Amino acid sequence: MARTTSISTPVTGVNHPHWDSKCFNYGKREVLRFLLSNIRFWLREFHFDGFRFDGVTSMMYFDHGYRETWDLDGYFRHGVEWIPIYLQLANAVVHRVKPQAVTIAEDVSGMPGLCRPVQEGGIGFDYRLAMAIPDYWIKVLKEKPDEEWNILNSGP
């Protein structure tokens, strides 16, 4: 059984299994207040014009998005049901505090409704940044020497 602390998720314990970082328990009122107040603070005090939410796939999936097949099985299972609510609240706070601000979800799963308005049952992001293709090219650039590049056949 995974440990549960004030900032951990019951799914993973304290640490994210792949990123050497902590996982928030979005179901705790104190955590929601802390995160949402930070959004408001950065918008008001530092005049941010938007937010990019990194790792949305990791937040939305029970297994943090590390899977062979992409299906809906990993969405909204025990331990992640509060995450869509947090993301909806975060988008609502951003757009209420600064209506012209932009929110971007970094996501590789193609989660349905990610960029639909909250009023329609969506998560409320303005844009989705699909990282699968940039991640592929970063991998290619790191692993393949320049001398081996074939400009006519650059695919996988």
mmCIF file of C-alpha atoms in Angstrom:
data_model
loop_
_atom_site.group_PDB
_atom_site.id
_atom_site.type_symbol
_atom_site.label_atom_id
_atom_site.label_comp_id
_atom_site.label_asym_id
_atom_site.label_seq_id
_atom_site.Cartn_x
_atom_site.Cartn_y
_atom_site.Cartn_z
ATOM 1 C CA MET A 1 0.000 0.000 0.000
ATOM 2 C CA ALA A 2 1.335 3.416 -0.970
ATOM 3 C CA ARG A 3 1.971 5.939 1.763
ATOM 4 C CA THR A 4 -0.246 8.994 2.008
ATOM 5 C CA THR A 5 1.132 12.272 3.327
ATOM 6 C CA SER A 6 -0.111 15.834 3.161
ATOM 7 C CA ILE A 7 1.342 16.366 -0.314
ATOM 8 C CA SER A 8 1.405 12.854 -1.730
ATOM 9 C CA THR A 9 -1.120 11.021 -3.802
ATOM 10 C CA PRO A 10 -2.410 7.718 -2.478
ATOM 11 C CA VAL A 11 -1.529 6.260 -5.860
ATOM 12 C CA THR A 12 2.223 6.857 -5.919
ATOM 13 C CA GLY A 13 3.328 7.725 -2.426
ATOM 14 C CA VAL A 14 5.491 10.809 -2.060
ATOM 15 C CA ASN A 15 7.672 10.764 -5.204
ATOM 16 C CA HIS A 16 6.755 10.778 -8.877
ATOM 17 C CA PRO A 17 8.044 7.464 -10.248
ATOM 18 C CA HIS A 18 9.827 8.993 -13.280
ATOM 19 C CA TRP A 19 10.703 12.619 -12.549
ATOM 20 C CA ASP A 20 12.385 12.773 -9.129
ATOM 21 C CA SER A 21 9.707 15.194 -7.948
ATOM 22 C CA LYS A 22 6.819 15.269 -5.500
ATOM 23 C CA CYS A 23 3.176 14.524 -6.308
ATOM 24 C CA PHE A 24 0.455 16.725 -4.886
ATOM 25 C CA ASN A 25 -2.712 15.315 -3.366
ATOM 26 C CA TYR A 26 -5.223 17.467 -5.245
ATOM 27 C CA GLY A 27 -8.072 16.133 -3.125
ATOM 28 C CA LYS A 28 -6.878 18.026 -0.058
ATOM 29 C CA ARG A 29 -8.420 21.450 0.479
ATOM 30 C CA GLU A 30 -5.105 22.865 1.742
ATOM 31 C CA VAL A 31 -3.294 21.753 -1.414
ATOM 32 C CA LEU A 32 -5.968 23.271 -3.670
ATOM 33 C CA ARG A 33 -5.844 26.557 -1.761
ATOM 34 C CA PHE A 34 -2.049 26.644 -1.939
ATOM 35 C CA LEU A 35 -1.904 25.953 -5.682
ATOM 36 C CA LEU A 36 -4.788 28.243 -6.639
ATOM 37 C CA SER A 37 -3.472 31.095 -4.495
ATOM 38 C CA ASN A 38 -0.107 30.740 -6.264
ATOM 39 C CA ILE A 39 -1.814 31.169 -9.620
ATOM 40 C CA ARG A 40 -3.545 34.308 -8.399
ATOM 41 C CA PHE A 41 -0.315 35.646 -6.864
ATOM 42 C CA TRP A 42 1.750 35.255 -10.061
ATOM 43 C CA LEU A 43 -0.993 36.831 -12.189
ATOM 44 C CA ARG A 44 -1.479 39.840 -9.911
ATOM 45 C CA GLU A 45 1.992 40.500 -8.507
ATOM 46 C CA PHE A 46 4.149 39.643 -11.497
ATOM 47 C CA HIS A 47 1.598 40.337 -14.253
ATOM 48 C CA PHE A 48 1.934 36.928 -15.871
ATOM 49 C CA ASP A 49 -0.033 36.690 -19.096
ATOM 50 C CA GLY A 50 -0.629 32.954 -18.875
ATOM 51 C CA PHE A 51 0.459 29.568 -17.607
ATOM 52 C CA ARG A 52 1.799 26.424 -19.209
ATOM 53 C CA PHE A 53 0.802 23.410 -17.124
ATOM 54 C CA ASP A 54 3.564 20.856 -17.548
ATOM 55 C CA GLY A 55 2.923 17.124 -17.236
ATOM 56 C CA VAL A 56 -0.872 17.199 -17.523
ATOM 57 C CA THR A 57 -0.825 13.632 -18.877
ATOM 58 C CA SER A 58 1.081 12.510 -15.813
ATOM 59 C CA MET A 59 -1.503 14.182 -13.596
ATOM 60 C CA MET A 60 -4.574 12.822 -15.401
ATOM 61 C CA TYR A 61 -3.539 9.192 -15.643
ATOM 62 C CA PHE A 62 -3.460 6.712 -12.781
ATOM 63 C CA ASP A 63 -0.177 5.358 -14.184
ATOM 64 C CA HIS A 64 1.188 8.836 -15.014
ATOM 65 C CA GLY A 65 0.741 8.180 -18.744
ATOM 66 C CA TYR A 66 3.408 5.504 -18.988
ATOM 67 C CA ARG A 67 1.553 2.791 -20.861
ATOM 68 C CA GLU A 68 1.760 0.761 -24.042
ATOM 69 C CA THR A 69 -1.838 1.270 -25.186
ATOM 70 C CA TRP A 70 -3.801 4.507 -24.970
ATOM 71 C CA ASP A 71 -7.341 4.011 -23.800
ATOM 72 C CA LEU A 72 -9.628 5.513 -21.195
ATOM 73 C CA ASP A 73 -8.856 2.820 -18.619
ATOM 74 C CA GLY A 74 -6.396 4.996 -16.747
ATOM 75 C CA TYR A 75 -8.546 8.120 -16.498
ATOM 76 C CA PHE A 76 -10.367 9.063 -13.316
ATOM 77 C CA ARG A 77 -9.467 5.993 -11.290
ATOM 78 C CA HIS A 78 -8.934 6.082 -7.551
ATOM 79 C CA GLY A 79 -6.417 8.746 -6.699
ATOM 80 C CA VAL A 80 -6.807 10.938 -9.784
ATOM 81 C CA GLU A 81 -10.464 11.948 -9.621
ATOM 82 C CA TRP A 82 -9.601 15.326 -8.068
ATOM 83 C CA ILE A 83 -7.130 16.307 -10.772
ATOM 84 C CA PRO A 84 -9.689 17.341 -13.429
ATOM 85 C CA ILE A 85 -11.440 19.407 -10.754
ATOM 86 C CA TYR A 86 -8.172 21.122 -9.794
ATOM 87 C CA LEU A 87 -7.383 21.855 -13.455
ATOM 88 C CA GLN A 88 -10.892 23.231 -14.021
ATOM 89 C CA LEU A 89 -10.534 25.448 -10.943
ATOM 90 C CA ALA A 90 -7.059 26.566 -12.009
ATOM 91 C CA ASN A 91 -8.322 27.575 -15.451
ATOM 92 C CA ALA A 92 -11.301 29.367 -13.894
ATOM 93 C CA VAL A 93 -9.006 31.308 -11.529
ATOM 94 C CA VAL A 94 -6.647 32.295 -14.353
ATOM 95 C CA HIS A 95 -9.478 33.545 -16.546
ATOM 96 C CA ARG A 96 -11.318 35.299 -13.713
ATOM 97 C CA VAL A 97 -8.253 37.127 -12.370
ATOM 98 C CA LYS A 98 -6.942 38.013 -15.845
ATOM 99 C CA PRO A 99 -9.484 37.299 -18.617
ATOM 100 C CA GLN A 100 -6.942 37.861 -21.400
ATOM 101 C CA ALA A 101 -4.480 35.319 -19.909
ATOM 102 C CA VAL A 102 -3.757 32.104 -21.789
ATOM 103 C CA THR A 103 -3.526 28.583 -20.366
ATOM 104 C CA ILE A 104 -1.665 25.793 -22.134
ATOM 105 C CA ALA A 105 -1.796 22.101 -21.233
ATOM 106 C CA GLU A 106 1.320 20.076 -22.064
ATOM 107 C CA ASP A 107 -0.281 16.723 -22.874
ATOM 108 C CA VAL A 108 0.621 13.663 -24.924
ATOM 109 C CA SER A 109 -2.533 11.618 -24.344
ATOM 110 C CA GLY A 110 -5.085 13.542 -26.375
ATOM 111 C CA MET A 111 -7.453 13.704 -23.407
ATOM 112 C CA PRO A 112 -10.945 14.529 -24.735
ATOM 113 C CA GLY A 113 -12.297 17.880 -23.577
ATOM 114 C CA LEU A 114 -8.949 19.269 -22.450
ATOM 115 C CA CYS A 115 -9.500 22.521 -24.342
ATOM 116 C CA ARG A 116 -13.265 22.715 -24.013
ATOM 117 C CA PRO A 117 -14.799 25.299 -21.677
ATOM 118 C CA VAL A 118 -15.555 24.186 -18.125
ATOM 119 C CA GLN A 119 -19.225 25.105 -18.704
ATOM 120 C CA GLU A 120 -19.335 22.370 -21.373
ATOM 121 C CA GLY A 121 -17.736 19.791 -19.077
ATOM 122 C CA GLY A 122 -14.214 20.380 -20.367
ATOM 123 C CA ILE A 123 -11.051 21.136 -18.442
ATOM 124 C CA GLY A 124 -10.884 24.730 -19.699
ATOM 125 C CA PHE A 125 -7.437 25.105 -21.273
ATOM 126 C CA ASP A 126 -7.034 27.533 -24.148
ATOM 127 C CA TYR A 127 -4.417 25.441 -25.960
ATOM 128 C CA ARG A 128 -2.882 21.968 -25.903
ATOM 129 C CA LEU A 129 0.842 21.508 -26.469
ATOM 130 C CA ALA A 130 1.370 18.011 -27.871
ATOM 131 C CA MET A 131 4.867 17.029 -26.779
ATOM 132 C CA ALA A 132 5.146 13.633 -28.484
ATOM 133 C CA ILE A 133 6.624 14.984 -31.735
ATOM 134 C CA PRO A 134 9.072 17.429 -30.094
ATOM 135 C CA ASP A 135 10.130 14.681 -27.676
ATOM 136 C CA TYR A 136 10.789 12.368 -30.645
ATOM 137 C CA TRP A 137 12.983 14.950 -32.387
ATOM 138 C CA ILE A 138 14.876 15.741 -29.186
ATOM 139 C CA LYS A 139 15.620 12.019 -28.866
ATOM 140 C CA VAL A 140 16.769 11.810 -32.497
ATOM 141 C CA LEU A 141 19.006 14.867 -32.154
ATOM 142 C CA LYS A 142 20.608 13.481 -28.992
ATOM 143 C CA GLU A 143 21.154 9.923 -30.252
ATOM 144 C CA LYS A 144 21.969 10.257 -33.967
ATOM 145 C CA PRO A 145 25.239 11.862 -35.079
ATOM 146 C CA ASP A 146 25.015 14.531 -37.794
ATOM 147 C CA GLU A 147 26.938 12.318 -40.211
ATOM 148 C CA GLU A 148 24.155 9.694 -40.111
ATOM 149 C CA TRP A 149 21.321 12.092 -41.014
ATOM 150 C CA ASN A 150 19.473 11.335 -44.254
ATOM 151 C CA ILE A 151 17.400 14.382 -45.085
ATOM 152 C CA LEU A 152 15.243 12.359 -47.493
ATOM 153 C CA ASN A 153 14.315 9.771 -44.847
ATOM 154 C CA SER A 154 14.130 11.435 -41.437
ATOM 155 C CA GLY A 155 11.256 9.373 -40.036
ATOM 156 C CA PRO A 156 11.384 6.613 -37.432
#
